[in-house]
Short mmCIF file of N, CA and C in Angstrom, two decimals:
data_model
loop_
_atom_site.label_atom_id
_atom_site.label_comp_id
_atom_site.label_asym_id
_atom_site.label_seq_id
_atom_site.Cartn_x
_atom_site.Cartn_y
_atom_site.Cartn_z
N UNK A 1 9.40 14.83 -14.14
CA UNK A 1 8.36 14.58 -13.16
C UNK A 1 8.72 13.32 -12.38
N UNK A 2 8.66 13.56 -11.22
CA UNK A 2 8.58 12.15 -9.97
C UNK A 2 7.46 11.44 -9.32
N UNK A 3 6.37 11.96 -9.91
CA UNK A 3 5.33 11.63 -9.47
C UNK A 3 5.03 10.24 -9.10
N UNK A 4 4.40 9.71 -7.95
CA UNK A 4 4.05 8.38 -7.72
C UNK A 4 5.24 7.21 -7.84
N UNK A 5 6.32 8.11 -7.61
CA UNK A 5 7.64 7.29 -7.59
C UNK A 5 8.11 7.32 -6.20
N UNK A 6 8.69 6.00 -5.86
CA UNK A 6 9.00 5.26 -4.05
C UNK A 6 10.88 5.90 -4.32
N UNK A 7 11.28 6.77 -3.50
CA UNK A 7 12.80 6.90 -3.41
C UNK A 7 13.06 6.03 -1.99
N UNK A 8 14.19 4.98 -1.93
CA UNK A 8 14.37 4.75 -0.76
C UNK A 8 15.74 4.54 -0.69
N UNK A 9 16.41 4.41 0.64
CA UNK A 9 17.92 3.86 0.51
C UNK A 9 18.03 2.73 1.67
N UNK A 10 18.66 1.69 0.36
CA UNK A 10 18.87 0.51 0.56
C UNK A 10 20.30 -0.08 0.62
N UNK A 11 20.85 -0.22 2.20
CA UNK A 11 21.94 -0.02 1.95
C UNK A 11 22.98 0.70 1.71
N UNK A 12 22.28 1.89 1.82
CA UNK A 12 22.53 3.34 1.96
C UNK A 12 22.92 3.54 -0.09
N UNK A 13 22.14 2.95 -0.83
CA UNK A 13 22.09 2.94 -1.95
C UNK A 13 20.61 3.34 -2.71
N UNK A 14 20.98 4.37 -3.34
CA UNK A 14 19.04 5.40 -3.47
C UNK A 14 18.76 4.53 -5.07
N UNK A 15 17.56 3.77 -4.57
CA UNK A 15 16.78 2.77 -5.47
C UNK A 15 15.22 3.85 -5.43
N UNK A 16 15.18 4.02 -6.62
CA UNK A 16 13.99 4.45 -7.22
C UNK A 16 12.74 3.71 -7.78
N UNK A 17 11.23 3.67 -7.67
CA UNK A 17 11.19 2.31 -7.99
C UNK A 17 9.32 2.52 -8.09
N UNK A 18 8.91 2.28 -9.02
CA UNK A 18 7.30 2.45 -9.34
C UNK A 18 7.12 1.05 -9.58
N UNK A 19 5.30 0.80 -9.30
CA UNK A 19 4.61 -0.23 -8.90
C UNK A 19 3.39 -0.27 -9.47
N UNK A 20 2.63 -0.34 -10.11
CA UNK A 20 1.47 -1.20 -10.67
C UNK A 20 0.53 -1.42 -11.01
N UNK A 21 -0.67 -1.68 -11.43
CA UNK A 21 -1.58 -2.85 -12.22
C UNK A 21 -3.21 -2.38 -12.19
N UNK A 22 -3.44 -2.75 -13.50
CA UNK A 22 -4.42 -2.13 -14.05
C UNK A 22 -4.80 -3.53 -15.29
N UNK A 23 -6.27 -3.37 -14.90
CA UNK A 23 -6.40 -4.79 -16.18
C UNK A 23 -5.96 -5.68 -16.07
N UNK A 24 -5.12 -6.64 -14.79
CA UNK A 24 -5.12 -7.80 -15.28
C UNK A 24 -3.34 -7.61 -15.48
N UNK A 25 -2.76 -6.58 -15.27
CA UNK A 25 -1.49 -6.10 -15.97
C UNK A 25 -0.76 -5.86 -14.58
N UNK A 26 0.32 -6.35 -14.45
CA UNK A 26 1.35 -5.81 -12.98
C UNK A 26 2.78 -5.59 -14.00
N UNK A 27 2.90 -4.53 -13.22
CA UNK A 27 4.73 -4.26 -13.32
C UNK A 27 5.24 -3.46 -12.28
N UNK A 28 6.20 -3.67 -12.13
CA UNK A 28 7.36 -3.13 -11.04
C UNK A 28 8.84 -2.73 -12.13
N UNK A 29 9.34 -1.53 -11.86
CA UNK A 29 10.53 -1.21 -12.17
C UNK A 29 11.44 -0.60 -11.13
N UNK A 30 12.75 -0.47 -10.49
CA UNK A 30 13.22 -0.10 -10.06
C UNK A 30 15.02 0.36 -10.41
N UNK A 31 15.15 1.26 -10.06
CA UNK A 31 16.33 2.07 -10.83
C UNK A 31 17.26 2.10 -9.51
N UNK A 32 18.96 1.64 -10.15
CA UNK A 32 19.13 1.90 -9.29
C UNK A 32 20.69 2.82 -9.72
N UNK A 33 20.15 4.16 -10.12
CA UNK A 33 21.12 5.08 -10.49
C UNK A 33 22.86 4.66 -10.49
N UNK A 34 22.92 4.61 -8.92
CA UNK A 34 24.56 4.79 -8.36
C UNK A 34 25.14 3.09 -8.86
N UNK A 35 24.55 2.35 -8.97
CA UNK A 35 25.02 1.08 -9.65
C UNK A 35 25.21 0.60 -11.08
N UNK A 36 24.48 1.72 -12.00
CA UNK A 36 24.12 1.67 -13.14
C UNK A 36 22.96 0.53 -13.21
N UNK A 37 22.32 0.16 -13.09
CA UNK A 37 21.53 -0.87 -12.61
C UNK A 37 19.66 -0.75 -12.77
N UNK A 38 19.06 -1.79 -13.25
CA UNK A 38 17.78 -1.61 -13.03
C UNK A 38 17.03 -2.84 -12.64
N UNK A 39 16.09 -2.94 -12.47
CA UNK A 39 15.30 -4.43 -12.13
C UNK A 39 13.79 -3.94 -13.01
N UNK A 40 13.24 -4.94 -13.79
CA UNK A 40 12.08 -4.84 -14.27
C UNK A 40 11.38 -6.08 -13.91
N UNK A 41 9.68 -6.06 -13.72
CA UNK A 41 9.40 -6.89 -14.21
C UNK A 41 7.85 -6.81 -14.60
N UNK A 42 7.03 -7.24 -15.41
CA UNK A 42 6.16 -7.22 -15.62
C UNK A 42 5.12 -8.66 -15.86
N UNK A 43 3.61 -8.59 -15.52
CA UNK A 43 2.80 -10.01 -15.41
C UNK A 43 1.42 -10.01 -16.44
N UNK A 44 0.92 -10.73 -16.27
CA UNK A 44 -0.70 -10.74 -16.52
C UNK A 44 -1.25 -12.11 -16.30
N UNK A 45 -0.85 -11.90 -14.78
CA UNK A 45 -1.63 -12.84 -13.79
C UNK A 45 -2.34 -12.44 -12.96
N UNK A 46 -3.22 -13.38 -12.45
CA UNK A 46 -4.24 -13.13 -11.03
C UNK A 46 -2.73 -12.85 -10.12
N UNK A 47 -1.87 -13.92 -10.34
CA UNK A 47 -0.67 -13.58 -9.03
C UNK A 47 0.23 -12.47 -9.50
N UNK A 48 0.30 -11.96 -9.85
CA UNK A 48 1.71 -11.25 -10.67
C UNK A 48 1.93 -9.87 -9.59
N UNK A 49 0.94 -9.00 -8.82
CA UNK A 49 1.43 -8.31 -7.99
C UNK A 49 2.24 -9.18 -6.67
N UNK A 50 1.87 -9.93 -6.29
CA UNK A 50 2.68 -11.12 -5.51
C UNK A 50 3.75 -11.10 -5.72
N UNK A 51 3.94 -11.90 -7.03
CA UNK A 51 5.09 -12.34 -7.84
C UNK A 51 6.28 -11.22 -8.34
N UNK A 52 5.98 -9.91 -8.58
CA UNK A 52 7.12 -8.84 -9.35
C UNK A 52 7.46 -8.31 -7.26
N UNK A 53 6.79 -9.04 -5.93
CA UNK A 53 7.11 -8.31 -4.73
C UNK A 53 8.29 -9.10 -4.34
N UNK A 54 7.94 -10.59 -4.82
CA UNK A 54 8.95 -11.45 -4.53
C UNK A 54 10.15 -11.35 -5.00
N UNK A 55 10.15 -11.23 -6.44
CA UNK A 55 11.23 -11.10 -7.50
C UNK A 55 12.04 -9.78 -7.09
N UNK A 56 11.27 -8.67 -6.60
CA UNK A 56 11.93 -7.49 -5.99
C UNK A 56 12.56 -7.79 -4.72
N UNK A 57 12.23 -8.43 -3.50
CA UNK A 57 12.73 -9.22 -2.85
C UNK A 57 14.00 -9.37 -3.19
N UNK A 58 13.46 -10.54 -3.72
CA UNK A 58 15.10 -11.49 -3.98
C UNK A 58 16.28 -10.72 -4.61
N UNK A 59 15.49 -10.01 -5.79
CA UNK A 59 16.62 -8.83 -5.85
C UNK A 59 17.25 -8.02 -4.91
N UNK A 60 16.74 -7.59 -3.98
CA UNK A 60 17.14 -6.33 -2.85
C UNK A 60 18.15 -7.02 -1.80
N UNK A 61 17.45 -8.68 -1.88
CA UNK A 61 18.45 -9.41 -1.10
C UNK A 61 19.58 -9.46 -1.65
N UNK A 62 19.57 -10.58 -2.98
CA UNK A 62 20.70 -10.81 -4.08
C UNK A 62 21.82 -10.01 -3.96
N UNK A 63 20.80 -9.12 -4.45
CA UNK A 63 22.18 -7.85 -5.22
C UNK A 63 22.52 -6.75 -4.26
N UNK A 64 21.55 -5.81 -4.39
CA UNK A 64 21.60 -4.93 -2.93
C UNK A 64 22.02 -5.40 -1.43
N UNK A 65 21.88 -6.50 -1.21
CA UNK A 65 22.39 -7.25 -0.12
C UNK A 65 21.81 -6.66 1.29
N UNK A 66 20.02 -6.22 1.09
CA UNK A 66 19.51 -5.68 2.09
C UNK A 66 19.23 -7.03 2.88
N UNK A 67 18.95 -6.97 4.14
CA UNK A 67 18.33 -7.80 4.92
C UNK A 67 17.20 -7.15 5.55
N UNK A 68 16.06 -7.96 5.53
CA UNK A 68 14.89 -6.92 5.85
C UNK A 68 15.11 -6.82 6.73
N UNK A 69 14.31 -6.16 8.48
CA UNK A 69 13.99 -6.12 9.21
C UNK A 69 12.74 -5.80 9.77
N UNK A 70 12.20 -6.77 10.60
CA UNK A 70 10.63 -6.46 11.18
C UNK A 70 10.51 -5.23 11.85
N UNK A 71 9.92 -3.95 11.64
CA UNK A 71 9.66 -2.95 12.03
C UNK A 71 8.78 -3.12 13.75
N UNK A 72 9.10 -2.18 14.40
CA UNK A 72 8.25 -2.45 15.64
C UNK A 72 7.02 -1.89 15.42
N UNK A 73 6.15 -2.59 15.37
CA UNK A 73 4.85 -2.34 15.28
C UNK A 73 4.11 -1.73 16.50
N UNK A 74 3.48 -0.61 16.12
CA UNK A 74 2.42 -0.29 17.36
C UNK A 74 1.15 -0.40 17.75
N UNK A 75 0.84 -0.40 18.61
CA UNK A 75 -0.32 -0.96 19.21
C UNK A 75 -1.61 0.43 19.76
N UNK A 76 -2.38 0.86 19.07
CA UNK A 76 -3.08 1.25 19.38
C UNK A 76 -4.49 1.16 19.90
N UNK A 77 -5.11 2.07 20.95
CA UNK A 77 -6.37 2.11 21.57
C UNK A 77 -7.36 1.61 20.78
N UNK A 78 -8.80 1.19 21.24
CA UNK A 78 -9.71 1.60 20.27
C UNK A 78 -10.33 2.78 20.04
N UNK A 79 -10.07 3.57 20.68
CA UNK A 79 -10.49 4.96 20.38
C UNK A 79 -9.75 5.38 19.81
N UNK A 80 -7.98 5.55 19.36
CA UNK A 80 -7.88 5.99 18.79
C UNK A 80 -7.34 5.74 17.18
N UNK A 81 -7.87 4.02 16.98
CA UNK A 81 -8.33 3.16 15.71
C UNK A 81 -9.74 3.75 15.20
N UNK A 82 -10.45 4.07 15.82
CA UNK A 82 -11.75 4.98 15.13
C UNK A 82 -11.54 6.21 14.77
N UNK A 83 -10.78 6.52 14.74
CA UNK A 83 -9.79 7.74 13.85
C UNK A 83 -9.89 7.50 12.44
N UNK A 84 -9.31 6.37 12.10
CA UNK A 84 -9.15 5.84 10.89
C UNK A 84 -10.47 5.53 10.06
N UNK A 85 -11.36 4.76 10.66
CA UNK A 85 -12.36 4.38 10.09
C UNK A 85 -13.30 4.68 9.01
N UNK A 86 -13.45 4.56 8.15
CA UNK A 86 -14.49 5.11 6.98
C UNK A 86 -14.35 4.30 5.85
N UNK A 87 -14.64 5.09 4.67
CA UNK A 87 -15.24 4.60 3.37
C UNK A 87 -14.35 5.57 2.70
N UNK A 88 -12.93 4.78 1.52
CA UNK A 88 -11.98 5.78 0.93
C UNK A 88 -12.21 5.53 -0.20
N UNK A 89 -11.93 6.78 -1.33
CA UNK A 89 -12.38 6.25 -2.48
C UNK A 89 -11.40 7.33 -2.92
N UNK A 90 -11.60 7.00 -4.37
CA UNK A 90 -10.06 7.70 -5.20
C UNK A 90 -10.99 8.74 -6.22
N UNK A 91 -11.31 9.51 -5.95
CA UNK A 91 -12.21 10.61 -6.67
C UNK A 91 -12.86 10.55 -8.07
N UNK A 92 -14.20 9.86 -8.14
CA UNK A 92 -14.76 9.46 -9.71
C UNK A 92 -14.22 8.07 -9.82
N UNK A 93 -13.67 7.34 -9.07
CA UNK A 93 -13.88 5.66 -9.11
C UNK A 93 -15.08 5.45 -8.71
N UNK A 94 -15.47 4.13 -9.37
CA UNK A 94 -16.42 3.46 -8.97
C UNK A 94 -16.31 2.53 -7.36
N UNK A 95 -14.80 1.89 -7.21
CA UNK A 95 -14.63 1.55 -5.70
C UNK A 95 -14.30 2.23 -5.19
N UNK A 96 -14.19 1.32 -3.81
CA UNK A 96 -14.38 2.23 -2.81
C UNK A 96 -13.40 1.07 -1.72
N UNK A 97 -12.72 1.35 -0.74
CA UNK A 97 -12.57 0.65 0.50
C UNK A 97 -12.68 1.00 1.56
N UNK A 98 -13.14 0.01 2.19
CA UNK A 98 -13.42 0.14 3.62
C UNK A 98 -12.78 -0.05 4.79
N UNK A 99 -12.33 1.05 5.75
CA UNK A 99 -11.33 0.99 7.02
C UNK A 99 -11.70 0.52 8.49
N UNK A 100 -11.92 -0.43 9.25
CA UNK A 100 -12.43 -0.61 10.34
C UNK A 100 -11.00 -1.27 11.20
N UNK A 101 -11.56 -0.66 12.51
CA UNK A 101 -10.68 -0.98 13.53
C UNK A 101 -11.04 -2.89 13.96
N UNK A 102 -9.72 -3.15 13.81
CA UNK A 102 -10.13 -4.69 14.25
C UNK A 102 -8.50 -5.54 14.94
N UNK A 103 -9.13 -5.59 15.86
CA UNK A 103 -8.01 -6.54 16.72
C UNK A 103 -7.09 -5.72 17.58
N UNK A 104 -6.85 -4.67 17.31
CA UNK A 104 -5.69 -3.76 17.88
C UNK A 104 -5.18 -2.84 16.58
N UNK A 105 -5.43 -3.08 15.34
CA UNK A 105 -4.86 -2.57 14.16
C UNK A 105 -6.68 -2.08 12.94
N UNK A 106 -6.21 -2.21 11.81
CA UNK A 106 -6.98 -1.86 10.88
C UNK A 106 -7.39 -2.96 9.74
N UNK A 107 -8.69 -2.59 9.51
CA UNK A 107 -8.46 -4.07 8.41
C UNK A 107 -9.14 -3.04 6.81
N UNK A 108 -8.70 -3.54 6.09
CA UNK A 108 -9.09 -3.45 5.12
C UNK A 108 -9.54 -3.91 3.66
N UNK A 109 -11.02 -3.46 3.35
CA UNK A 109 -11.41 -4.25 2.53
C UNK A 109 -12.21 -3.53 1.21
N UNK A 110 -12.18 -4.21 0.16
CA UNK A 110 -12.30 -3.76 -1.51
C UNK A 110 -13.62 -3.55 -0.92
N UNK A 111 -14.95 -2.50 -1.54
CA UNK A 111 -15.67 -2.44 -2.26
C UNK A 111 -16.56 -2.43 -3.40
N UNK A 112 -17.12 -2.99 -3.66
CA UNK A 112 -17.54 -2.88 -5.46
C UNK A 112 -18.24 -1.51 -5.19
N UNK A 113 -18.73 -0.71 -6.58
CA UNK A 113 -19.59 0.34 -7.06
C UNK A 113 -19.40 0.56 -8.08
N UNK A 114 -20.26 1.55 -8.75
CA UNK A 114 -20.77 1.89 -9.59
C UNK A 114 -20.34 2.94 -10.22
N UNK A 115 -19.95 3.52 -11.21
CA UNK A 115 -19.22 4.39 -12.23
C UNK A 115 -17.87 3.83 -13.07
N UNK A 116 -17.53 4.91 -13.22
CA UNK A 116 -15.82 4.72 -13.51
C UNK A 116 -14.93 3.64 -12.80
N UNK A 117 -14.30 2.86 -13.70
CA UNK A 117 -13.45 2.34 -12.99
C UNK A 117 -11.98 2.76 -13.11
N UNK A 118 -11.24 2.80 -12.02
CA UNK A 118 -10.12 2.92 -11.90
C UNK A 118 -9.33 1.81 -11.05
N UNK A 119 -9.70 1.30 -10.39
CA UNK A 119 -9.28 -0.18 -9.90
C UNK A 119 -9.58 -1.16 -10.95
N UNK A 120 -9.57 -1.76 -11.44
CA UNK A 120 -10.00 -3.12 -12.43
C UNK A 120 -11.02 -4.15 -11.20
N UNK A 121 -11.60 -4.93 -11.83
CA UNK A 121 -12.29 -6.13 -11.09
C UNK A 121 -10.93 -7.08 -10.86
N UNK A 122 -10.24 -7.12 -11.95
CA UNK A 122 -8.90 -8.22 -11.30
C UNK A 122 -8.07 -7.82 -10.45
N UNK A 123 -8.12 -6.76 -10.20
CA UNK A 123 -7.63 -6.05 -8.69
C UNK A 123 -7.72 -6.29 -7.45
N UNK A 124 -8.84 -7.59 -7.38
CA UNK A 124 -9.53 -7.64 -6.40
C UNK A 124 -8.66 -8.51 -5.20
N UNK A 125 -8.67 -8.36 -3.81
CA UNK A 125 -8.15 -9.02 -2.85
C UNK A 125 -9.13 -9.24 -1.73
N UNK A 126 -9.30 -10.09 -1.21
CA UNK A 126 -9.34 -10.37 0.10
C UNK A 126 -9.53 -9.26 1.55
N UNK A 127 -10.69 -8.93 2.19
CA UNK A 127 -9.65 -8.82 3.26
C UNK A 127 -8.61 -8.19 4.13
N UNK A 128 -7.80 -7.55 4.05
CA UNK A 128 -6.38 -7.20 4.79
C UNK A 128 -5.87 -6.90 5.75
N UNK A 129 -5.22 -7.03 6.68
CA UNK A 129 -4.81 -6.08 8.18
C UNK A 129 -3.91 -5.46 7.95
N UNK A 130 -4.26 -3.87 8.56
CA UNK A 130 -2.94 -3.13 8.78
C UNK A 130 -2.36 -3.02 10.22
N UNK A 131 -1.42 -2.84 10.53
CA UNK A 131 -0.95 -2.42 11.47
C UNK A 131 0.17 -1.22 11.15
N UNK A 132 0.10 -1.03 12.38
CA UNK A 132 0.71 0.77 12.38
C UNK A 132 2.46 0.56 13.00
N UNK A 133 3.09 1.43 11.86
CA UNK A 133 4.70 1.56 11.81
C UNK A 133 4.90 2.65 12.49
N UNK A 134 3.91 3.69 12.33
CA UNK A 134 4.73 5.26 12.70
C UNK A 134 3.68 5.71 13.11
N UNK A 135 2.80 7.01 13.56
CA UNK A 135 1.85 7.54 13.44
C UNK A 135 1.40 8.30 11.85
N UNK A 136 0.40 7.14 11.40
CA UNK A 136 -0.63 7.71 10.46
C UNK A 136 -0.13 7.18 9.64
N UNK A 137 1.07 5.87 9.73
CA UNK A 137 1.18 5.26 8.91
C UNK A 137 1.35 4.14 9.10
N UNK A 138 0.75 2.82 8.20
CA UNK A 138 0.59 1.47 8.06
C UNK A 138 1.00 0.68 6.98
N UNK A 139 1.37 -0.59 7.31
CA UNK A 139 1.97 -1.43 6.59
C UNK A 139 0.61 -3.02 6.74
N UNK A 140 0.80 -2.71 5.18
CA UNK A 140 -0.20 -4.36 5.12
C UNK A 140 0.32 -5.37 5.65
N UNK A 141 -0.31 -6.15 6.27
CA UNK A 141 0.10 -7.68 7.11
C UNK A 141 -0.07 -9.04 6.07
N UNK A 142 -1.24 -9.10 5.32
CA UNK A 142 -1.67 -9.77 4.66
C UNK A 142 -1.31 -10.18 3.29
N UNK A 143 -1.68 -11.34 2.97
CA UNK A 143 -2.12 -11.89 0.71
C UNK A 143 -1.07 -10.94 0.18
N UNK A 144 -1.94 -10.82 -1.19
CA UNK A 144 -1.19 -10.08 -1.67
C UNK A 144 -0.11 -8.60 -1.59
N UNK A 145 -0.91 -7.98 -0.49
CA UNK A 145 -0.43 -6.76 -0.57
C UNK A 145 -0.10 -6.73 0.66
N UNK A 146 0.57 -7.63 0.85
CA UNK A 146 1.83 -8.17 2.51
C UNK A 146 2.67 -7.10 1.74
N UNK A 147 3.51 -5.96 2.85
CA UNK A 147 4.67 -5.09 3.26
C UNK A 147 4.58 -3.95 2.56
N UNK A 148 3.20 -3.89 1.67
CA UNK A 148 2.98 -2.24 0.96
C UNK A 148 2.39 -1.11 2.56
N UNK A 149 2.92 -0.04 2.14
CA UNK A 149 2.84 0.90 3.10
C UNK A 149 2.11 1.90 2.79
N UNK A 150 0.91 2.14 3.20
CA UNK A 150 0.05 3.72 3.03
C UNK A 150 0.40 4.23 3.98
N UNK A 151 -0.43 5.38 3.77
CA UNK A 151 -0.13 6.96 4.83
C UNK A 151 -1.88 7.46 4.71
N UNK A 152 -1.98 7.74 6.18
CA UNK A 152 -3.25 8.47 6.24
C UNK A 152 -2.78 10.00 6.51
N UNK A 153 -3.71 10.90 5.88
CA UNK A 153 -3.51 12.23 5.91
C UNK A 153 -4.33 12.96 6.33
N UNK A 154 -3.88 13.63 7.36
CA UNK A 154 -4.87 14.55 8.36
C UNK A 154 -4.96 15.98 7.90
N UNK A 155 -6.32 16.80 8.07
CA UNK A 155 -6.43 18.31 7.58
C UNK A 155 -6.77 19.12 9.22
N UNK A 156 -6.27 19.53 9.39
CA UNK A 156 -6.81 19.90 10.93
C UNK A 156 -6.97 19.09 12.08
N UNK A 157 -5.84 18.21 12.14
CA UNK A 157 -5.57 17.07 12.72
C UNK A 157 -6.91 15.61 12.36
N UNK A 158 -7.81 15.64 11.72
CA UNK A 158 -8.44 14.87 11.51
C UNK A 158 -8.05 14.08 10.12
N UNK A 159 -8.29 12.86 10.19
CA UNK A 159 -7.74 12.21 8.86
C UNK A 159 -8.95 12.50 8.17
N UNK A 160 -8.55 12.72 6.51
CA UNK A 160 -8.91 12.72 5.76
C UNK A 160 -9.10 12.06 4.59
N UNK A 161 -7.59 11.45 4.23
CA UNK A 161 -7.19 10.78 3.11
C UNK A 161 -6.93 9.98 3.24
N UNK A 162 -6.88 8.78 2.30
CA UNK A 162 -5.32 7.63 2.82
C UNK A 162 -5.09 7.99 1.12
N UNK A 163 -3.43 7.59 1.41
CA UNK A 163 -2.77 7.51 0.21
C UNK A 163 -2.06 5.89 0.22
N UNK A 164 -2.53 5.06 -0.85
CA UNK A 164 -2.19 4.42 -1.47
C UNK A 164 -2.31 3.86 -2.50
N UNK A 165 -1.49 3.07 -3.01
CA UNK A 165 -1.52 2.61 -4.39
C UNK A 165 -1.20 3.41 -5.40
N UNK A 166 -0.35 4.59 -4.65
CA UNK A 166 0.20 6.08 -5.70
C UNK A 166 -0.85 7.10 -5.80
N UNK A 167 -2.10 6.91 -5.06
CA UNK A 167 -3.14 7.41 -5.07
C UNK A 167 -3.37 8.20 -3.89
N UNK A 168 -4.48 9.22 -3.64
CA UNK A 168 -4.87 9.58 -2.61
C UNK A 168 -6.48 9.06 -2.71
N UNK A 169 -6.64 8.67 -1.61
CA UNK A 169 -8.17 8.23 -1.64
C UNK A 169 -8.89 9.44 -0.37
N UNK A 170 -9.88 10.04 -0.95
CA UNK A 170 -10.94 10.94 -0.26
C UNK A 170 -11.88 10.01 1.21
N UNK A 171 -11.47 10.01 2.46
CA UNK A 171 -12.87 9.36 3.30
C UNK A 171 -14.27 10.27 2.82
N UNK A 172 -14.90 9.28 1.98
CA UNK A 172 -16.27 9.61 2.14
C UNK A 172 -16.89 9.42 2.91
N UNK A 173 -16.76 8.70 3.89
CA UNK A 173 -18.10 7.98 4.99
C UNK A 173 -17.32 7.84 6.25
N UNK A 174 -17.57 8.56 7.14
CA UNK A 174 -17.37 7.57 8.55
C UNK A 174 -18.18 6.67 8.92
N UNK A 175 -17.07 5.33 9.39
CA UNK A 175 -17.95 4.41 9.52
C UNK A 175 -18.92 4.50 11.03
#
């Protein structure tokens, strides 16, 4: 099974590589088959999703010898940033987040609620801006979860979903 696993090539080198945190708990592993090679790391800090992004970093720099590059970011309407907008939730969680158009991009922010949890309370962030890489897909600007990438998913050209955090989250609400 591959499930909820990131394939990318880095360097034209295919790094495999799952991501994270529950309780208070972060880890990152990444495989990197054709090198014989792996990177681990694991936390149980308030910072530790931060911290295993950096350490992956420095690895990708280090060793892999990637150099990032700033993606061209696009700039969309406000009409068609209210596309996005609503209330996403990961089916039988108790949170929830919230998508609003702000500035030229998207912002996004935690909800608390009520049931099941599947996010933890130490999960919690700030806040966030997205801005848009591709169509229907965004890269965090912000804190902690600076350069993670979701995907919104459309059913009949209307979005429906966002997927992140290995997750698909359901829009319950337009905002």
């Amino acid at each position: 099974m591959g499930l909820t696993w990131n394939v990318a090539l880095v360097n034209g080198v295919q790094v495999v590589s799952h991501a994270g945190s529950m309780g208070g708990q972060t880890a990152v592993l990444a495989l990197i088959p054709k090198l014989g090679m792996a990177f681990a790391s694991m936390t149980n800090a308030a910072g530790g999703m931060e911290m295993n992004r950096a350490l992956l970093e420095w690895f990708s720099q280090h060793v892999l010898h990637d150099e990032p590059q700033e993606p061209a970011w696009l700039t969309l309407r406000q009409d068609e940033l209210v596309e996005y907008e609503g209330r996403y939730q990961v089916p039988g969680d108790r949170h929830s987040f919230r998508v609003t158009a702000h500035e030229g991009g998207l912002l996004f922010a935690f909800e608390r609620g009520a049931g099941r949890e599947v996010f933890d309370a130490s999960d919690l962030w700030p806040p966030t801006r997205f801005v848009f890489h591709a169509q229907d897909r965004v890269t965090v600007r912000d804190w902690i979860l600076k350069g993670m990438r979701f995907d919104f998913l459309r059913v009949d050209g209307l979005v429906h979903y966002l997927r992140a955090f290995s997750r698909i989250m359901v829009c319950q609400q337009k905002a």
